[in-house]
């Protein structure tokens, strides 16, 4: 298996401010750990670090002052918006010990089901595998040309390279072809534009009076006229 060669330098200055200063000078802070040796802080040139993008599962020859070590990228922090690698974790590997890594699954060909109006769905884009460091595949290619409508390719259907195994469930779907989903459109509600029922306005009833009869006026009785005092004197 072809390896990637990356150069690194040792560093003894730590801290957030120092890491920020390194990034401003196109240098990436890093660390190497694992195995029998102690952890070591490193710094990698920006151009060297960009060799790792898209190849984090590959075996790497990490060239440091006085020695070269076989490592894997355990973690690579990449700011896609600013196109900047902010930190790299390298893990030492023993060439005679099995390791667990993730490798990319690449689909090749145009399925028969797509030609019939179906849609290809790529469910699993990477696979967890176990193998010796020298047997790590760069990618796993899957031919989907014969995949028919409603057909599936599962993990058990994959042809893995010699010496490579996986603990992923064998019936897990890797890719499939299905008809495009048609979304049901609910009928519009009045609030969404349908005309609302017209409001019926009726004449108002006259208010009831205190006596209980609507609109009736109270009866007014005239008082009897009083006799004058002059008539009483004539009698």
C-alpha positions as protocol buffer text, in pm:
chain_id: "A"
residue {
  index: 1
  type: UNK
  ca { x: 0 y: 0 z: 0 }
}
residue {
  index: 2
  type: UNK
  ca { x: 128 y: 344 z: -92 }
}
residue {
  index: 3
  type: UNK
  ca { x: 182 y: 576 z: 203 }
}
residue {
  index: 4
  type: UNK
  ca { x: 172 y: 955 z: 232 }
}
residue {
  index: 5
  type: UNK
  ca { x: 487 y: 1134 z: 347 }
}
residue {
  index: 6
  type: UNK
  ca { x: 434 y: 1433 z: 576 }
}
residue {
  index: 7
  type: UNK
  ca { x: 707 y: 1639 z: 740 }
}
residue {
  index: 8
  type: UNK
  ca { x: 672 y: 1774 z: 1093 }
}
residue {
  index: 9
  type: UNK
  ca { x: 882 y: 1965 z: 1346 }
}
residue {
  index: 10
  type: UNK
  ca { x: 896 y: 1936 z: 1723 }
}
residue {
  index: 11
  type: UNK
  ca { x: 761 y: 2220 z: 1933 }
}
residue {
  index: 12
  type: UNK
  ca { x: 797 y: 2307 z: 2300 }
}
residue {
  index: 13
  type: UNK
  ca { x: 571 y: 2612 z: 2320 }
}
residue {
  index: 14
  type: UNK
  ca { x: 212 y: 2540 z: 2419 }
}
residue {
  index: 15
  type: UNK
  ca { x: -104 y: 2736 z: 2481 }
}
residue {
  index: 16
  type: UNK
  ca { x: -388 y: 2893 z: 2287 }
}
residue {
  index: 17
  type: UNK
  ca { x: -200 y: 3209 z: 2201 }
}
residue {
  index: 18
  type: UNK
  ca { x: 97 y: 3014 z: 2064 }
}
residue {
  index: 19
  type: UNK
  ca { x: -131 y: 2794 z: 1849 }
}
residue {
  index: 20
  type: UNK
  ca { x: -305 y: 3103 z: 1715 }
}
residue {
  index: 21
  type: UNK
  ca { x: 31 y: 3256 z: 1627 }
}
residue {
  index: 22
  type: UNK
  ca { x: 134 y: 2940 z: 1440 }
}
residue {
  index: 23
  type: UNK
  ca { x: -185 y: 2940 z: 1232 }
}
residue {
  index: 24
  type: UNK
  ca { x: -129 y: 3304 z: 1142 }
}
residue {
  index: 25
  type: UNK
  ca { x: 211 y: 3198 z: 1007 }
}
residue {
  index: 26
  type: UNK
  ca { x: 63 y: 2914 z: 792 }
}
residue {
  index: 27
  type: UNK
  ca { x: 167 y: 2644 z: 1039 }
}
residue {
  index: 28
  type: UNK
  ca { x: -64 y: 2385 z: 1197 }
}
residue {
  index: 29
  type: UNK
  ca { x: -27 y: 2265 z: 1559 }
}
residue {
  index: 30
  type: UNK
  ca { x: -31 y: 1888 z: 1598 }
}
residue {
  index: 31
  type: UNK
  ca { x: 41 y: 1605 z: 1843 }
}
residue {
  index: 32
  type: UNK
  ca { x: 156 y: 1243 z: 1811 }
}
residue {
  index: 33
  type: UNK
  ca { x: 68 y: 979 z: 2070 }
}
residue {
  index: 34
  type: UNK
  ca { x: 24 y: 605 z: 2122 }
}
residue {
  index: 35
  type: UNK
  ca { x: 265 y: 312 z: 2137 }
}
residue {
  index: 36
  type: UNK
  ca { x: 546 y: 297 z: 2393 }
}
residue {
  index: 37
  type: UNK
  ca { x: 681 y: 647 z: 2335 }
}
residue {
  index: 38
  type: UNK
  ca { x: 558 y: 960 z: 2512 }
}
residue {
  index: 39
  type: UNK
  ca { x: 324 y: 1212 z: 2355 }
}
residue {
  index: 40
  type: UNK
  ca { x: 500 y: 1477 z: 2150 }
}
residue {
  index: 41
  type: UNK
  ca { x: 377 y: 1821 z: 2042 }
}
residue {
  index: 42
  type: UNK
  ca { x: 445 y: 1898 z: 1675 }
}
residue {
  index: 43
  type: UNK
  ca { x: 396 y: 2167 z: 1417 }
}
residue {
  index: 44
  type: UNK
  ca { x: 323 y: 2098 z: 1048 }
}
residue {
  index: 45
  type: UNK
  ca { x: 354 y: 2335 z: 755 }
}
residue {
  index: 46
  type: UNK
  ca { x: 20 y: 2428 z: 599 }
}
residue {
  index: 47
  type: UNK
  ca { x: 111 y: 2275 z: 260 }
}
residue {
  index: 48
  type: UNK
  ca { x: 215 y: 1948 z: 427 }
}
residue {
  index: 49
  type: UNK
  ca { x: -106 y: 1938 z: 630 }
}
residue {
  index: 50
  type: UNK
  ca { x: -325 y: 1977 z: 320 }
}
residue {
  index: 51
  type: UNK
  ca { x: -184 y: 1649 z: 184 }
}
residue {
  index: 52
  type: UNK
  ca { x: -402 y: 1476 z: 442 }
}
residue {
  index: 53
  type: UNK
  ca { x: -739 y: 1609 z: 329 }
}
residue {
  index: 54
  type: UNK
  ca { x: -937 y: 1320 z: 186 }
}
residue {
  index: 55
  type: UNK
  ca { x: -672 y: 1068 z: 292 }
}
residue {
  index: 56
  type: UNK
  ca { x: -715 y: 1045 z: 668 }
}
residue {
  index: 57
  type: UNK
  ca { x: -751 y: 664 z: 654 }
}
residue {
  index: 58
  type: UNK
  ca { x: -420 y: 621 z: 473 }
}
residue {
  index: 59
  type: UNK
  ca { x: -99 y: 507 z: 639 }
}
residue {
  index: 60
  type: UNK
  ca { x: 137 y: 801 z: 682 }
}
residue {
  index: 61
  type: UNK
  ca { x: 514 y: 827 z: 707 }
}
residue {
  index: 62
  type: UNK
  ca { x: 555 y: 1111 z: 955 }
}
residue {
  index: 63
  type: UNK
  ca { x: 906 y: 1251 z: 909 }
}
residue {
  index: 64
  type: UNK
  ca { x: 1040 y: 1423 z: 1221 }
}
residue {
  index: 65
  type: UNK
  ca { x: 1392 y: 1533 z: 1320 }
}
residue {
  index: 66
  type: UNK
  ca { x: 1601 y: 1217 z: 1357 }
}
residue {
  index: 67
  type: UNK
  ca { x: 1327 y: 960 z: 1284 }
}
residue {
  index: 68
  type: UNK
  ca { x: 1026 y: 858 z: 1078 }
}
residue {
  index: 69
  type: UNK
  ca { x: 718 y: 694 z: 1229 }
}
residue {
  index: 70
  type: UNK
  ca { x: 420 y: 511 z: 1082 }
}
residue {
  index: 71
  type: UNK
  ca { x: 104 y: 691 z: 1190 }
}
residue {
  index: 72
  type: UNK
  ca { x: -264 y: 740 z: 1114 }
}
residue {
  index: 73
  type: UNK
  ca { x: -463 y: 1059 z: 1143 }
}
residue {
  index: 74
  type: UNK
  ca { x: -681 y: 1012 z: 1449 }
}
residue {
  index: 75
  type: UNK
  ca { x: -845 y: 1353 z: 1419 }
}
residue {
  index: 76
  type: UNK
  ca { x: -813 y: 1642 z: 1177 }
}
residue {
  index: 77
  type: UNK
  ca { x: -994 y: 1966 z: 1255 }
}
residue {
  index: 78
  type: UNK
  ca { x: -1077 y: 2155 z: 938 }
}
residue {
  index: 79
  type: UNK
  ca { x: -1258 y: 2488 z: 909 }
}
residue {
  index: 80
  type: UNK
  ca { x: -1424 y: 2455 z: 569 }
}
residue {
  index: 81
  type: UNK
  ca { x: -1554 y: 2813 z: 568 }
}
residue {
  index: 82
  type: UNK
  ca { x: -1203 y: 2956 z: 603 }
}
residue {
  index: 83
  type: UNK
  ca { x: -1028 y: 2658 z: 435 }
}
residue {
  index: 84
  type: UNK
  ca { x: -795 y: 2620 z: 732 }
}
residue {
  index: 85
  type: UNK
  ca { x: -671 y: 2309 z: 914 }
}
residue {
  index: 86
  type: UNK
  ca { x: -662 y: 2405 z: 1280 }
}
residue {
  index: 87
  type: UNK
  ca { x: -520 y: 2092 z: 1448 }
}
residue {
  index: 88
  type: UNK
  ca { x: -404 y: 1735 z: 1373 }
}
residue {
  index: 89
  type: UNK
  ca { x: -384 y: 1430 z: 1601 }
}
residue {
  index: 90
  type: UNK
  ca { x: -147 y: 1154 z: 1481 }
}
residue {
  index: 91
  type: UNK
  ca { x: -162 y: 803 z: 1632 }
}
residue {
  index: 92
  type: UNK
  ca { x: 135 y: 568 z: 1618 }
}
residue {
  index: 93
  type: UNK
  ca { x: 63 y: 222 z: 1473 }
}
residue {
  index: 94
  type: UNK
  ca { x: 237 y: -114 z: 1504 }
}
residue {
  index: 95
  type: UNK
  ca { x: 271 y: -279 z: 1165 }
}
residue {
  index: 96
  type: UNK
  ca { x: 193 y: -626 z: 1305 }
}
residue {
  index: 97
  type: UNK
  ca { x: -124 y: -529 z: 1496 }
}
residue {
  index: 98
  type: UNK
  ca { x: -478 y: -505 z: 1362 }
}
residue {
  index: 99
  type: UNK
  ca { x: -635 y: -161 z: 1368 }
}
residue {
  index: 100
  type: UNK
  ca { x: -987 y: -26 z: 1318 }
}
residue {
  index: 101
  type: UNK
  ca { x: -1036 y: 255 z: 1067 }
}
residue {
  index: 102
  type: UNK
  ca { x: -1307 y: 405 z: 846 }
}
residue {
  index: 103
  type: UNK
  ca { x: -1278 y: 383 z: 469 }
}
residue {
  index: 104
  type: UNK
  ca { x: -1487 y: 549 z: 198 }
}
residue {
  index: 105
  type: UNK
  ca { x: -1749 y: 362 z: -4 }
}
residue {
  index: 106
  type: UNK
  ca { x: -1766 y: 477 z: -367 }
}
residue {
  index: 107
  type: UNK
  ca { x: -2057 y: 382 z: -596 }
}
residue {
  index: 108
  type: UNK
  ca { x: -1980 y: 319 z: -962 }
}
residue {
  index: 109
  type: UNK
  ca { x: -2214 y: 295 z: -1259 }
}
residue {
  index: 110
  type: UNK
  ca { x: -2575 y: 393 z: -1329 }
}
residue {
  index: 111
  type: UNK
  ca { x: -2838 y: 155 z: -1186 }
}
residue {
  index: 112
  type: UNK
  ca { x: -3101 y: 0 z: -1413 }
}
residue {
  index: 113
  type: UNK
  ca { x: -3367 y: 126 z: -1173 }
}
residue {
  index: 114
  type: UNK
  ca { x: -3260 y: 488 z: -1226 }
}
residue {
  index: 115
  type: UNK
  ca { x: -3320 y: 449 z: -1599 }
}
residue {
  index: 116
  type: UNK
  ca { x: -3673 y: 338 z: -1509 }
}
residue {
  index: 117
  type: UNK
  ca { x: -3741 y: 655 z: -1314 }
}
residue {
  index: 118
  type: UNK
  ca { x: -3601 y: 556 z: -975 }
}
residue {
  index: 119
  type: UNK
  ca { x: -3368 y: 747 z: -745 }
}
residue {
  index: 120
  type: UNK
  ca { x: -3035 y: 614 z: -618 }
}
residue {
  index: 121
  type: UNK
  ca { x: -2989 y: 651 z: -241 }
}
residue {
  index: 122
  type: UNK
  ca { x: -2639 y: 614 z: -94 }
}
residue {
  index: 123
  type: UNK
  ca { x: -2711 y: 515 z: 266 }
}
residue {
  index: 124
  type: UNK
  ca { x: -2363 y: 432 z: 401 }
}
residue {
  index: 125
  type: UNK
  ca { x: -2079 y: 647 z: 269 }
}
residue {
  index: 126
  type: UNK
  ca { x: -1801 y: 501 z: 486 }
}
residue {
  index: 127
  type: UNK
  ca { x: -1741 y: 160 z: 639 }
}
residue {
  index: 128
  type: UNK
  ca { x: -1569 y: 65 z: 963 }
}
residue {
  index: 129
  type: UNK
  ca { x: -1310 y: -202 z: 888 }
}
residue {
  index: 130
  type: UNK
  ca { x: -1043 y: -398 z: 1074 }
}
residue {
  index: 131
  type: UNK
  ca { x: -711 y: -498 z: 919 }
}
residue {
  index: 132
  type: UNK
  ca { x: -334 y: -464 z: 941 }
}
residue {
  index: 133
  type: UNK
  ca { x: -197 y: -116 z: 866 }
}
residue {
  index: 134
  type: UNK
  ca { x: -49 y: -241 z: 538 }
}
residue {
  index: 135
  type: UNK
  ca { x: -390 y: -369 z: 419 }
}
residue {
  index: 136
  type: UNK
  ca { x: -592 y: -49 z: 460 }
}
residue {
  index: 137
  type: UNK
  ca { x: -782 y: 10 z: 133 }
}
residue {
  index: 138
  type: UNK
  ca { x: -796 y: 367 z: 7 }
}
residue {
  index: 139
  type: UNK
  ca { x: -1164 y: 312 z: -76 }
}
residue {
  index: 140
  type: UNK
  ca { x: -1420 y: 38 z: -136 }
}
residue {
  index: 141
  type: UNK
  ca { x: -1580 y: 52 z: -481 }
}
residue {
  index: 142
  type: UNK
  ca { x: -1931 y: -85 z: -532 }
}
residue {
  index: 143
  type: UNK
  ca { x: -2074 y: -150 z: -879 }
}
residue {
  index: 144
  type: UNK
  ca { x: -2443 y: -52 z: -878 }
}
residue {
  index: 145
  type: UNK
  ca { x: -2505 y: -95 z: -1254 }
}
residue {
  index: 146
  type: UNK
  ca { x: -2733 y: -399 z: -1206 }
}
residue {
  index: 147
  type: UNK
  ca { x: -2932 y: -249 z: -920 }
}
residue {
  index: 148
  type: UNK
  ca { x: -3299 y: -259 z: -1021 }
}
residue {
  index: 149
  type: UNK
  ca { x: -3596 y: -58 z: -898 }
}
residue {
  index: 150
  type: UNK
  ca { x: -3658 y: -130 z: -527 }
}
residue {
  index: 151
  type: UNK
  ca { x: -3330 y: -321 z: -518 }
}
residue {
  index: 152
  type: UNK
  ca { x: -3077 y: -298 z: -233 }
}
residue {
  index: 153
  type: UNK
  ca { x: -2707 y: -358 z: -183 }
}
residue {
  index: 154
  type: UNK
  ca { x: -2627 y: -459 z: 175 }
}
residue {
  index: 155
  type: UNK
  ca { x: -2303 y: -483 z: 370 }
}
residue {
  index: 156
  type: UNK
  ca { x: -2297 y: -860 z: 314 }
}
residue {
  index: 157
  type: UNK
  ca { x: -2291 y: -796 z: -62 }
}
residue {
  index: 158
  type: UNK
  ca { x: -1966 y: -596 z: -47 }
}
residue {
  index: 159
  type: UNK
  ca { x: -1647 y: -753 z: -176 }
}
residue {
  index: 160
  type: UNK
  ca { x: -1380 y: -655 z: 77 }
}
residue {
  index: 161
  type: UNK
  ca { x: -1006 y: -677 z: 2 }
}
residue {
  index: 162
  type: UNK
  ca { x: -812 y: -971 z: 136 }
}
residue {
  index: 163
  type: UNK
  ca { x: -737 y: -939 z: 506 }
}
residue {
  index: 164
  type: UNK
  ca { x: -1012 y: -680 z: 563 }
}
residue {
  index: 165
  type: UNK
  ca { x: -1317 y: -749 z: 780 }
}
residue {
  index: 166
  type: UNK
  ca { x: -1603 y: -542 z: 923 }
}
residue {
  index: 167
  type: UNK
  ca { x: -1819 y: -571 z: 1233 }
}
residue {
  index: 168
  type: UNK
  ca { x: -2105 y: -370 z: 1082 }
}
residue {
  index: 169
  type: UNK
  ca { x: -2440 y: -553 z: 1067 }
}
residue {
  index: 170
  type: UNK
  ca { x: -2446 y: -761 z: 748 }
}
residue {
  index: 171
  type: UNK
  ca { x: -2806 y: -670 z: 658 }
}
residue {
  index: 172
  type: UNK
  ca { x: -2747 y: -293 z: 676 }
}
residue {
  index: 173
  type: UNK
  ca { x: -2829 y: -121 z: 347 }
}
residue {
  index: 174
  type: UNK
  ca { x: -2542 y: 46 z: 163 }
}
residue {
  index: 175
  type: UNK
  ca { x: -2735 y: 172 z: -140 }
}
residue {
  index: 176
  type: UNK
  ca { x: -3077 y: 128 z: -298 }
}
residue {
  index: 177
  type: UNK
  ca { x: -3305 y: 248 z: -578 }
}
residue {
  index: 178
  type: UNK
  ca { x: -3662 y: 358 z: -513 }
}
residue {
  index: 179
  type: UNK
  ca { x: -3931 y: 568 z: -675 }
}
residue {
  index: 180
  type: UNK
  ca { x: -3926 y: 936 z: -580 }
}
residue {
  index: 181
  type: UNK
  ca { x: -4161 y: 1021 z: -297 }
}
residue {
  index: 182
  type: UNK
  ca { x: -4470 y: 1224 z: -386 }
}
residue {
  index: 183
  type: UNK
  ca { x: -4578 y: 1462 z: -115 }
}
residue {
  index: 184
  type: UNK
  ca { x: -4952 y: 1488 z: -53 }
}
residue {
  index: 185
  type: UNK
  ca { x: -5084 y: 1845 z: -67 }
}
residue {
  index: 186
  type: UNK
  ca { x: -5348 y: 1919 z: 197 }
}
residue {
  index: 187
  type: UNK
  ca { x: -5657 y: 2117 z: 86 }
}
residue {
  index: 188
  type: UNK
  ca { x: -5622 y: 2488 z: 166 }
}
residue {
  index: 189
  type: UNK
  ca { x: -5790 y: 2618 z: 478 }
}
residue {
  index: 190
  type: UNK
  ca { x: -5974 y: 2953 z: 486 }
}
residue {
  index: 191
  type: UNK
  ca { x: -5664 y: 3110 z: 634 }
}
residue {
  index: 192
  type: UNK
  ca { x: -5461 y: 2988 z: 334 }
}
residue {
  index: 193
  type: UNK
  ca { x: -5678 y: 3158 z: 73 }
}
residue {
  index: 194
  type: UNK
  ca { x: -6011 y: 2972 z: 53 }
}
residue {
  index: 195
  type: UNK
  ca { x: -6312 y: 3213 z: 69 }
}
residue {
  index: 196
  type: UNK
  ca { x: -6468 y: 3223 z: 412 }
}
residue {
  index: 197
  type: UNK
  ca { x: -6843 y: 3181 z: 469 }
}
residue {
  index: 198
  type: UNK
  ca { x: -7023 y: 3520 z: 439 }
}
residue {
  index: 199
  type: UNK
  ca { x: -7132 y: 3672 z: 768 }
}
residue {
  index: 200
  type: UNK
  ca { x: -7511 y: 3713 z: 803 }
}
residue {
  index: 201
  type: UNK
  ca { x: -7612 y: 4039 z: 969 }
}
residue {
  index: 202
  type: UNK
  ca { x: -7960 y: 4048 z: 1125 }
}
residue {
  index: 203
  type: UNK
  ca { x: -8162 y: 4347 z: 1250 }
}
residue {
  index: 204
  type: UNK
  ca { x: -8117 y: 4425 z: 1614 }
}
residue {
  index: 205
  type: UNK
  ca { x: -8414 y: 4375 z: 1846 }
}
residue {
  index: 206
  type: UNK
  ca { x: -8524 y: 4673 z: 2050 }
}
residue {
  index: 207
  type: UNK
  ca { x: -8406 y: 4661 z: 2404 }
}
residue {
  index: 208
  type: UNK
  ca { x: -8654 y: 4543 z: 2663 }
}
residue {
  index: 209
  type: UNK
  ca { x: -8770 y: 4800 z: 2919 }
}
residue {
  index: 210
  type: UNK
  ca { x: -8782 y: 4754 z: 3288 }
}
residue {
  index: 211
  type: UNK
  ca { x: -9138 y: 4620 z: 3266 }
}
residue {
  index: 212
  type: UNK
  ca { x: -9028 y: 4338 z: 3034 }
}
residue {
  index: 213
  type: UNK
  ca { x: -9218 y: 4443 z: 2716 }
}
residue {
  index: 214
  type: UNK
  ca { x: -8998 y: 4532 z: 2423 }
}
residue {
  index: 215
  type: UNK
  ca { x: -9037 y: 4891 z: 2306 }
}
residue {
  index: 216
  type: UNK
  ca { x: -9342 y: 4969 z: 2528 }
}
residue {
  index: 217
  type: UNK
  ca { x: -9364 y: 5307 z: 2695 }
}
residue {
  index: 218
  type: UNK
  ca { x: -9483 y: 5334 z: 3058 }
}
residue {
  index: 219
  type: UNK
  ca { x: -9843 y: 5458 z: 3106 }
}
residue {
  index: 220
  type: UNK
  ca { x: -9868 y: 5808 z: 3258 }
}
residue {
  index: 221
  type: UNK
  ca { x: -10187 y: 5891 z: 3460 }
}
residue {
  index: 222
  type: UNK
  ca { x: -10288 y: 6256 z: 3492 }
}
residue {
  index: 223
  type: UNK
  ca { x: -10356 y: 6383 z: 3847 }
}
residue {
  index: 224
  type: UNK
  ca { x: -10711 y: 6511 z: 3929 }
}
residue {
  index: 225
  type: UNK
  ca { x: -10737 y: 6894 z: 3932 }
}
residue {
  index: 226
  type: UNK
  ca { x: -10764 y: 7056 z: 4277 }
}
residue {
  index: 227
  type: UNK
  ca { x: -11061 y: 7284 z: 4357 }
}
residue {
  index: 228
  type: UNK
  ca { x: -10975 y: 7647 z: 4417 }
}
residue {
  index: 229
  type: UNK
  ca { x: -11009 y: 7804 z: 4762 }
}
residue {
  index: 230
  type: UNK
  ca { x: -11244 y: 8075 z: 4622 }
}
residue {
  index: 231
  type: UNK
  ca { x: -11525 y: 7824 z: 4557 }
}
residue {
  index: 232
  type: UNK
  ca { x: -11503 y: 7700 z: 4917 }
}
residue {
  index: 233
  type: UNK
  ca { x: -11557 y: 8054 z: 5052 }
}
residue {
  index: 234
  type: UNK
  ca { x: -11872 y: 8113 z: 4835 }
}
residue {
  index: 235
  type: UNK
  ca { x: -12034 y: 7803 z: 4981 }
}
